C-alpha cells in the first residue's frame, strides 16, 4: 500500500514539475479529446470498464485509468511560483486559464483571415459547478453555464475570436462609457478588424 501511494505521489510531482514526456502529453490530450467529444459516456470510469457493453479496449492500452485520473487531478495552466496582480491582469476573471485562452485566440486569428461578412454570436456552455461568473439564462437550453461571445465568419462558421463573459471586470472597449454592455462586447470582438476596413 505504501509503495502504491509513493508511486502516485511521484507521478503527480513529475507532472507538476513538467517532467512528463511529450508522448504522454499527446496521449493524455488525445484521450481527453476522445472522451469529451468523440465517444461520450456518463461516467469517466466507464471508459476502462471490464464489461463488454461499456468497454473501450483501445483506450486501456494507451493509458491506465489511475494515470489518467492523476493527470486530471493535477492539471493546471498557471505557474504557482508567480503571483498574479489582479489590478494589472488583462482578464482578472480568468487568471488560471488566461495563458491558454489567449494562446488559442491568437492561433485562431493567425491561421485564417475571415471574409468581409462576419457575425457575433453568444453561446452558453453548460456548467453546474461553482464559478463566480456562471450565468443563468432561462431561455437557453443549458440555462446555467459559462457565457461565450464568438466572432465567426458567416460563410464557414470559423471562430476567429471569442470572449468569455466574466462580469463587470471585462476589458473595456476604448469608447465604452458611451455605450451599453452588449455594444461593448461586440466592439471588443470586432476591434482587430476595424482597422482593416
PDB file of C-alpha atoms in Angstrom:
ATOM      1  CA  UNK A   1       0.000   0.000   0.000  1.00  0.00           C
ATOM      2  CA  UNK A   2       2.812   2.433   0.868  1.00  0.00           C
ATOM      3  CA  UNK A   3       4.608   1.683  -2.413  1.00  0.00           C
ATOM      4  CA  UNK A   4       1.470   2.403  -4.443  1.00  0.00           C
ATOM      5  CA  UNK A   5       0.876   5.673  -2.601  1.00  0.00           C
ATOM      6  CA  UNK A   6       4.518   6.679  -3.028  1.00  0.00           C
ATOM      7  CA  UNK A   7       4.376   5.858  -6.754  1.00  0.00           C
ATOM      8  CA  UNK A   8       1.234   8.012  -7.152  1.00  0.00           C
ATOM      9  CA  UNK A   9       2.886  10.924  -5.380  1.00  0.00           C
ATOM     10  CA  UNK A  10       5.997  10.643  -7.578  1.00  0.00           C
ATOM     11  CA  UNK A  11       3.851  10.571 -10.732  1.00  0.00           C
ATOM     12  CA  UNK A  12       1.935  13.633  -9.577  1.00  0.00           C
ATOM     13  CA  UNK A  13       5.119  15.531  -8.736  1.00  0.00           C
ATOM     14  CA  UNK A  14       6.652  14.623 -12.102  1.00  0.00           C
ATOM     15  CA  UNK A  15       3.596  16.028 -13.818  1.00  0.00           C
ATOM     16  CA  UNK A  16       3.616  19.219 -11.767  1.00  0.00           C
ATOM     17  CA  UNK A  17       7.330  19.765 -12.401  1.00  0.00           C
ATOM     18  CA  UNK A  18       6.868  19.324 -16.140  1.00  0.00           C
ATOM     19  CA  UNK A  19       8.882  16.106 -16.400  1.00  0.00           C
ATOM     20  CA  UNK A  20       6.087  14.288 -18.192  1.00  0.00           C
ATOM     21  CA  UNK A  21       7.235  13.260 -21.656  1.00  0.00           C
ATOM     22  CA  UNK A  22       5.739  14.838 -24.767  1.00  0.00           C
ATOM     23  CA  UNK A  23       4.429  11.458 -25.859  1.00  0.00           C
ATOM     24  CA  UNK A  24       2.471  11.045 -22.604  1.00  0.00           C
ATOM     25  CA  UNK A  25       1.078  14.580 -23.006  1.00  0.00           C
ATOM     26  CA  UNK A  26      -0.138  13.772 -26.527  1.00  0.00           C
ATOM     27  CA  UNK A  27      -1.696  10.512 -25.338  1.00  0.00           C
ATOM     28  CA  UNK A  28      -3.411  12.289 -22.436  1.00  0.00           C
ATOM     29  CA  UNK A  29      -4.864  15.137 -24.506  1.00  0.00           C
ATOM     30  CA  UNK A  30      -5.842  12.726 -27.298  1.00  0.00           C
ATOM     31  CA  UNK A  31      -7.558  10.555 -24.731  1.00  0.00           C
ATOM     32  CA  UNK A  32      -9.282  13.575 -23.171  1.00  0.00           C
ATOM     33  CA  UNK A  33     -10.443  14.792 -26.594  1.00  0.00           C
ATOM     34  CA  UNK A  34     -11.793  11.341 -27.412  1.00  0.00           C
ATOM     35  CA  UNK A  35     -13.639  11.077 -24.085  1.00  0.00           C
ATOM     36  CA  UNK A  36     -15.240  14.516 -24.252  1.00  0.00           C
ATOM     37  CA  UNK A  37     -16.052  14.863 -27.940  1.00  0.00           C
ATOM     38  CA  UNK A  38     -15.946  11.594 -29.851  1.00  0.00           C
ATOM     39  CA  UNK A  39     -17.433   8.958 -27.530  1.00  0.00           C
ATOM     40  CA  UNK A  40     -19.298  10.373 -24.576  1.00  0.00           C
ATOM     41  CA  UNK A  41     -20.097   8.206 -21.557  1.00  0.00           C
ATOM     42  CA  UNK A  42     -21.820   9.379 -18.365  1.00  0.00           C
ATOM     43  CA  UNK A  43     -19.000   8.316 -16.027  1.00  0.00           C
ATOM     44  CA  UNK A  44     -15.244   8.561 -16.586  1.00  0.00           C
ATOM     45  CA  UNK A  45     -14.600   5.094 -15.155  1.00  0.00           C
ATOM     46  CA  UNK A  46     -16.796   3.520 -17.851  1.00  0.00           C
ATOM     47  CA  UNK A  47     -14.048   4.086 -20.440  1.00  0.00           C
ATOM     48  CA  UNK A  48     -11.956   1.490 -18.567  1.00  0.00           C
ATOM     49  CA  UNK A  49     -14.841  -0.840 -17.713  1.00  0.00           C
ATOM     50  CA  UNK A  50     -14.365  -4.617 -17.937  1.00  0.00           C
ATOM     51  CA  UNK A  51     -17.949  -5.098 -19.121  1.00  0.00           C
ATOM     52  CA  UNK A  52     -18.086  -5.830 -22.873  1.00  0.00           C
ATOM     53  CA  UNK A  53     -21.025  -3.460 -23.411  1.00  0.00           C
ATOM     54  CA  UNK A  54     -19.190  -0.483 -21.894  1.00  0.00           C
ATOM     55  CA  UNK A  55     -15.628  -1.400 -22.758  1.00  0.00           C
ATOM     56  CA  UNK A  56     -13.372   0.840 -24.831  1.00  0.00           C
ATOM     57  CA  UNK A  57     -10.452  -1.574 -25.057  1.00  0.00           C
ATOM     58  CA  UNK A  58      -8.001   0.520 -27.104  1.00  0.00           C
ATOM     59  CA  UNK A  59      -8.069   3.324 -24.521  1.00  0.00           C
ATOM     60  CA  UNK A  60      -6.890   0.895 -21.839  1.00  0.00           C
ATOM     61  CA  UNK A  61      -3.856   0.115 -23.977  1.00  0.00           C
ATOM     62  CA  UNK A  62      -2.890   3.782 -24.219  1.00  0.00           C
ATOM     63  CA  UNK A  63      -3.224   4.846 -20.585  1.00  0.00           C
ATOM     64  CA  UNK A  64      -4.492   3.346 -17.353  1.00  0.00           C
ATOM     65  CA  UNK A  65      -7.431   4.854 -15.501  1.00  0.00           C
ATOM     66  CA  UNK A  66      -5.270   5.708 -12.484  1.00  0.00           C
ATOM     67  CA  UNK A  67      -2.686   7.536 -14.580  1.00  0.00           C
ATOM     68  CA  UNK A  68      -5.408   9.495 -16.398  1.00  0.00           C
ATOM     69  CA  UNK A  69      -7.068  10.421 -13.083  1.00  0.00           C
ATOM     70  CA  UNK A  70      -3.787  11.617 -11.570  1.00  0.00           C
ATOM     71  CA  UNK A  71      -3.063  13.835 -14.567  1.00  0.00           C
ATOM     72  CA  UNK A  72      -6.622  15.232 -14.485  1.00  0.00           C
ATOM     73  CA  UNK A  73      -6.318  15.930 -10.773  1.00  0.00           C
ATOM     74  CA  UNK A  74      -3.103  17.931 -11.048  1.00  0.00           C
ATOM     75  CA  UNK A  75      -3.655  19.573 -14.442  1.00  0.00           C
ATOM     76  CA  UNK A  76      -3.465  23.344 -14.278  1.00  0.00           C
ATOM     77  CA  UNK A  77      -2.154  26.058 -16.561  1.00  0.00           C
ATOM     78  CA  UNK A  78      -0.626  28.643 -14.250  1.00  0.00           C
ATOM     79  CA  UNK A  79       2.761  28.922 -12.626  1.00  0.00           C
ATOM     80  CA  UNK A  80       2.241  28.741  -8.871  1.00  0.00           C
ATOM     81  CA  UNK A  81       5.571  30.465  -8.214  1.00  0.00           C
ATOM     82  CA  UNK A  82       4.352  33.724  -9.773  1.00  0.00           C
ATOM     83  CA  UNK A  83       1.834  35.918  -8.014  1.00  0.00           C
ATOM     84  CA  UNK A  84      -0.928  37.356 -10.160  1.00  0.00           C
ATOM     85  CA  UNK A  85      -1.787  41.011  -9.662  1.00  0.00           C
ATOM     86  CA  UNK A  86      -5.493  41.214 -10.487  1.00  0.00           C
ATOM     87  CA  UNK A  87      -5.377  45.005 -10.823  1.00  0.00           C
ATOM     88  CA  UNK A  88      -2.983  44.867 -13.794  1.00  0.00           C
ATOM     89  CA  UNK A  89      -4.033  41.496 -15.244  1.00  0.00           C
ATOM     90  CA  UNK A  90      -5.663  41.800 -18.711  1.00  0.00           C
ATOM     91  CA  UNK A  91      -8.534  39.472 -17.713  1.00  0.00           C
ATOM     92  CA  UNK A  92      -8.837  39.385 -13.900  1.00  0.00           C
ATOM     93  CA  UNK A  93     -11.747  36.935 -14.083  1.00  0.00           C
ATOM     94  CA  UNK A  94      -9.636  34.318 -15.879  1.00  0.00           C
ATOM     95  CA  UNK A  95      -6.248  34.282 -14.135  1.00  0.00           C
ATOM     96  CA  UNK A  96      -5.935  30.479 -14.035  1.00  0.00           C
ATOM     97  CA  UNK A  97      -6.628  29.808 -17.716  1.00  0.00           C
ATOM     98  CA  UNK A  98      -5.688  33.125 -19.309  1.00  0.00           C
ATOM     99  CA  UNK A  99      -2.417  31.967 -20.886  1.00  0.00           C
ATOM    100  CA  UNK A 100      -4.049  29.009 -22.638  1.00  0.00           C
ATOM    101  CA  UNK A 101      -7.150  31.019 -23.557  1.00  0.00           C
ATOM    102  CA  UNK A 102      -5.050  33.821 -25.042  1.00  0.00           C
ATOM    103  CA  UNK A 103      -2.800  31.381 -26.945  1.00  0.00           C
ATOM    104  CA  UNK A 104      -5.840  29.686 -28.514  1.00  0.00           C
ATOM    105  CA  UNK A 105      -7.311  33.040 -29.519  1.00  0.00           C
ATOM    106  CA  UNK A 106      -4.016  34.138 -31.088  1.00  0.00           C
ATOM    107  CA  UNK A 107      -3.781  30.848 -33.038  1.00  0.00           C
ATOM    108  CA  UNK A 108      -7.336  31.247 -34.339  1.00  0.00           C
ATOM    109  CA  UNK A 109      -6.507  34.758 -35.555  1.00  0.00           C
ATOM    110  CA  UNK A 110      -3.153  33.870 -37.135  1.00  0.00           C
ATOM    111  CA  UNK A 111      -4.324  30.813 -39.098  1.00  0.00           C
ATOM    112  CA  UNK A 112      -7.181  32.317 -41.068  1.00  0.00           C
ATOM    113  CA  UNK A 113      -8.267  35.665 -42.498  1.00  0.00           C
ATOM    114  CA  UNK A 114     -12.065  35.989 -42.438  1.00  0.00           C
ATOM    115  CA  UNK A 115     -14.121  37.186 -45.392  1.00  0.00           C
ATOM    116  CA  UNK A 116     -15.946  40.501 -45.208  1.00  0.00           C
ATOM    117  CA  UNK A 117     -19.138  39.011 -43.718  1.00  0.00           C
ATOM    118  CA  UNK A 118     -18.714  38.189 -40.028  1.00  0.00           C
ATOM    119  CA  UNK A 119     -21.212  37.616 -37.249  1.00  0.00           C
ATOM    120  CA  UNK A 120     -21.094  37.829 -33.466  1.00  0.00           C
ATOM    121  CA  UNK A 121     -23.000  35.174 -31.578  1.00  0.00           C
ATOM    122  CA  UNK A 122     -23.422  34.214 -27.957  1.00  0.00           C
ATOM    123  CA  UNK A 123     -23.475  30.669 -26.610  1.00  0.00           C
ATOM    124  CA  UNK A 124     -23.797  29.104 -23.206  1.00  0.00           C
ATOM    125  CA  UNK A 125     -21.526  26.238 -22.207  1.00  0.00           C
ATOM    126  CA  UNK A 126     -23.313  24.047 -19.658  1.00  0.00           C
ATOM    127  CA  UNK A 127     -21.576  24.216 -16.282  1.00  0.00           C
ATOM    128  CA  UNK A 128     -23.198  23.382 -12.951  1.00  0.00           C
ATOM    129  CA  UNK A 129     -20.199  23.767 -10.642  1.00  0.00           C
ATOM    130  CA  UNK A 130     -19.173  26.744  -8.546  1.00  0.00           C
ATOM    131  CA  UNK A 131     -17.910  29.704 -10.504  1.00  0.00           C
ATOM    132  CA  UNK A 132     -18.115  33.428  -9.887  1.00  0.00           C
ATOM    133  CA  UNK A 133     -19.183  34.299 -13.427  1.00  0.00           C
ATOM    134  CA  UNK A 134     -21.612  31.438 -14.036  1.00  0.00           C
ATOM    135  CA  UNK A 135     -24.663  32.789 -15.850  1.00  0.00           C
ATOM    136  CA  UNK A 136     -28.334  31.881 -15.566  1.00  0.00           C
ATOM    137  CA  UNK A 137     -30.214  32.307 -18.830  1.00  0.00           C
ATOM    138  CA  UNK A 138     -33.677  30.698 -18.513  1.00  0.00           C
ATOM    139  CA  UNK A 139     -34.439  30.827 -22.252  1.00  0.00           C
ATOM    140  CA  UNK A 140     -31.328  28.838 -23.216  1.00  0.00           C
ATOM    141  CA  UNK A 141     -31.368  25.051 -23.300  1.00  0.00           C
ATOM    142  CA  UNK A 142     -28.483  24.718 -20.836  1.00  0.00           C
ATOM    143  CA  UNK A 143     -29.779  27.527 -18.547  1.00  0.00           C
ATOM    144  CA  UNK A 144     -26.687  27.509 -16.251  1.00  0.00           C
ATOM    145  CA  UNK A 145     -23.180  27.867 -17.566  1.00  0.00           C
ATOM    146  CA  UNK A 146     -20.341  29.945 -18.935  1.00  0.00           C
ATOM    147  CA  UNK A 147     -21.339  32.546 -21.479  1.00  0.00           C
ATOM    148  CA  UNK A 148     -19.218  32.885 -24.617  1.00  0.00           C
ATOM    149  CA  UNK A 149     -19.344  35.554 -27.276  1.00  0.00           C
ATOM    150  CA  UNK A 150     -17.829  34.443 -30.564  1.00  0.00           C
ATOM    151  CA  UNK A 151     -16.974  36.301 -33.737  1.00  0.00           C
ATOM    152  CA  UNK A 152     -17.365  33.894 -36.634  1.00  0.00           C
ATOM    153  CA  UNK A 153     -17.079  34.103 -40.363  1.00  0.00           C
ATOM    154  CA  UNK A 154     -20.610  33.935 -41.780  1.00  0.00           C
ATOM    155  CA  UNK A 155     -19.824  31.584 -44.668  1.00  0.00           C
ATOM    156  CA  UNK A 156     -17.696  28.892 -42.993  1.00  0.00           C
ATOM    157  CA  UNK A 157     -18.583  29.394 -39.317  1.00  0.00           C
ATOM    158  CA  UNK A 158     -14.874  29.636 -38.396  1.00  0.00           C
ATOM    159  CA  UNK A 159     -14.467  31.100 -34.892  1.00  0.00           C
ATOM    160  CA  UNK A 160     -11.979  33.918 -35.406  1.00  0.00           C
ATOM    161  CA  UNK A 161     -12.181  35.372 -31.903  1.00  0.00           C
ATOM    162  CA  UNK A 162     -14.050  34.506 -28.736  1.00  0.00           C
ATOM    163  CA  UNK A 163     -14.709  36.171 -25.444  1.00  0.00           C
ATOM    164  CA  UNK A 164     -15.649  34.593 -22.117  1.00  0.00           C
ATOM    165  CA  UNK A 165     -18.019  36.839 -20.213  1.00  0.00           C
ATOM    166  CA  UNK A 166     -16.735  37.176 -16.644  1.00  0.00           C
ATOM    167  CA  UNK A 167     -18.931  40.017 -15.439  1.00  0.00           C
ATOM    168  CA  UNK A 168     -18.040  43.620 -14.785  1.00  0.00           C
ATOM    169  CA  UNK A 169     -14.261  43.053 -14.840  1.00  0.00           C
ATOM    170  CA  UNK A 170     -14.214  42.638 -18.632  1.00  0.00           C
ATOM    171  CA  UNK A 171     -11.665  44.748 -20.509  1.00  0.00           C
ATOM    172  CA  UNK A 172     -13.412  47.851 -21.808  1.00  0.00           C
ATOM    173  CA  UNK A 173     -13.518  48.953 -25.389  1.00  0.00           C
ATOM    174  CA  UNK A 174     -11.868  52.353 -25.865  1.00  0.00           C
ATOM    175  CA  UNK A 175     -15.186  54.217 -26.154  1.00  0.00           C
ATOM    176  CA  UNK A 176     -17.097  52.021 -23.679  1.00  0.00           C
ATOM    177  CA  UNK A 177     -18.528  54.796 -21.450  1.00  0.00           C
ATOM    178  CA  UNK A 178     -20.677  55.941 -24.383  1.00  0.00           C
ATOM    179  CA  UNK A 179     -22.296  52.530 -24.984  1.00  0.00           C
ATOM    180  CA  UNK A 180     -24.077  49.686 -23.208  1.00  0.00           C
ATOM    181  CA  UNK A 181     -22.552  46.326 -22.232  1.00  0.00           C
ATOM    182  CA  UNK A 182     -23.686  44.404 -25.331  1.00  0.00           C
ATOM    183  CA  UNK A 183     -22.207  47.026 -27.669  1.00  0.00           C
ATOM    184  CA  UNK A 184     -19.009  46.994 -25.611  1.00  0.00           C
ATOM    185  CA  UNK A 185     -18.642  43.215 -26.084  1.00  0.00           C
ATOM    186  CA  UNK A 186     -19.355  43.344 -29.824  1.00  0.00           C
ATOM    187  CA  UNK A 187     -16.906  46.198 -30.373  1.00  0.00           C
ATOM    188  CA  UNK A 188     -14.239  44.413 -28.283  1.00  0.00           C
ATOM    189  CA  UNK A 189     -14.580  41.379 -30.563  1.00  0.00           C
ATOM    190  CA  UNK A 190     -14.520  43.496 -33.719  1.00  0.00           C
ATOM    191  CA  UNK A 191     -11.681  45.770 -32.601  1.00  0.00           C
ATOM    192  CA  UNK A 192      -8.996  43.862 -34.550  1.00  0.00           C
ATOM    193  CA  UNK A 193     -10.935  44.118 -37.808  1.00  0.00           C
ATOM    194  CA  UNK A 194     -11.996  47.775 -37.554  1.00  0.00           C
ATOM    195  CA  UNK A 195      -8.555  48.989 -38.685  1.00  0.00           C
ATOM    196  CA  UNK A 196      -8.655  46.720 -41.758  1.00  0.00           C
ATOM    197  CA  UNK A 197     -11.989  48.018 -43.066  1.00  0.00           C
TER     198      UNK A 197
END
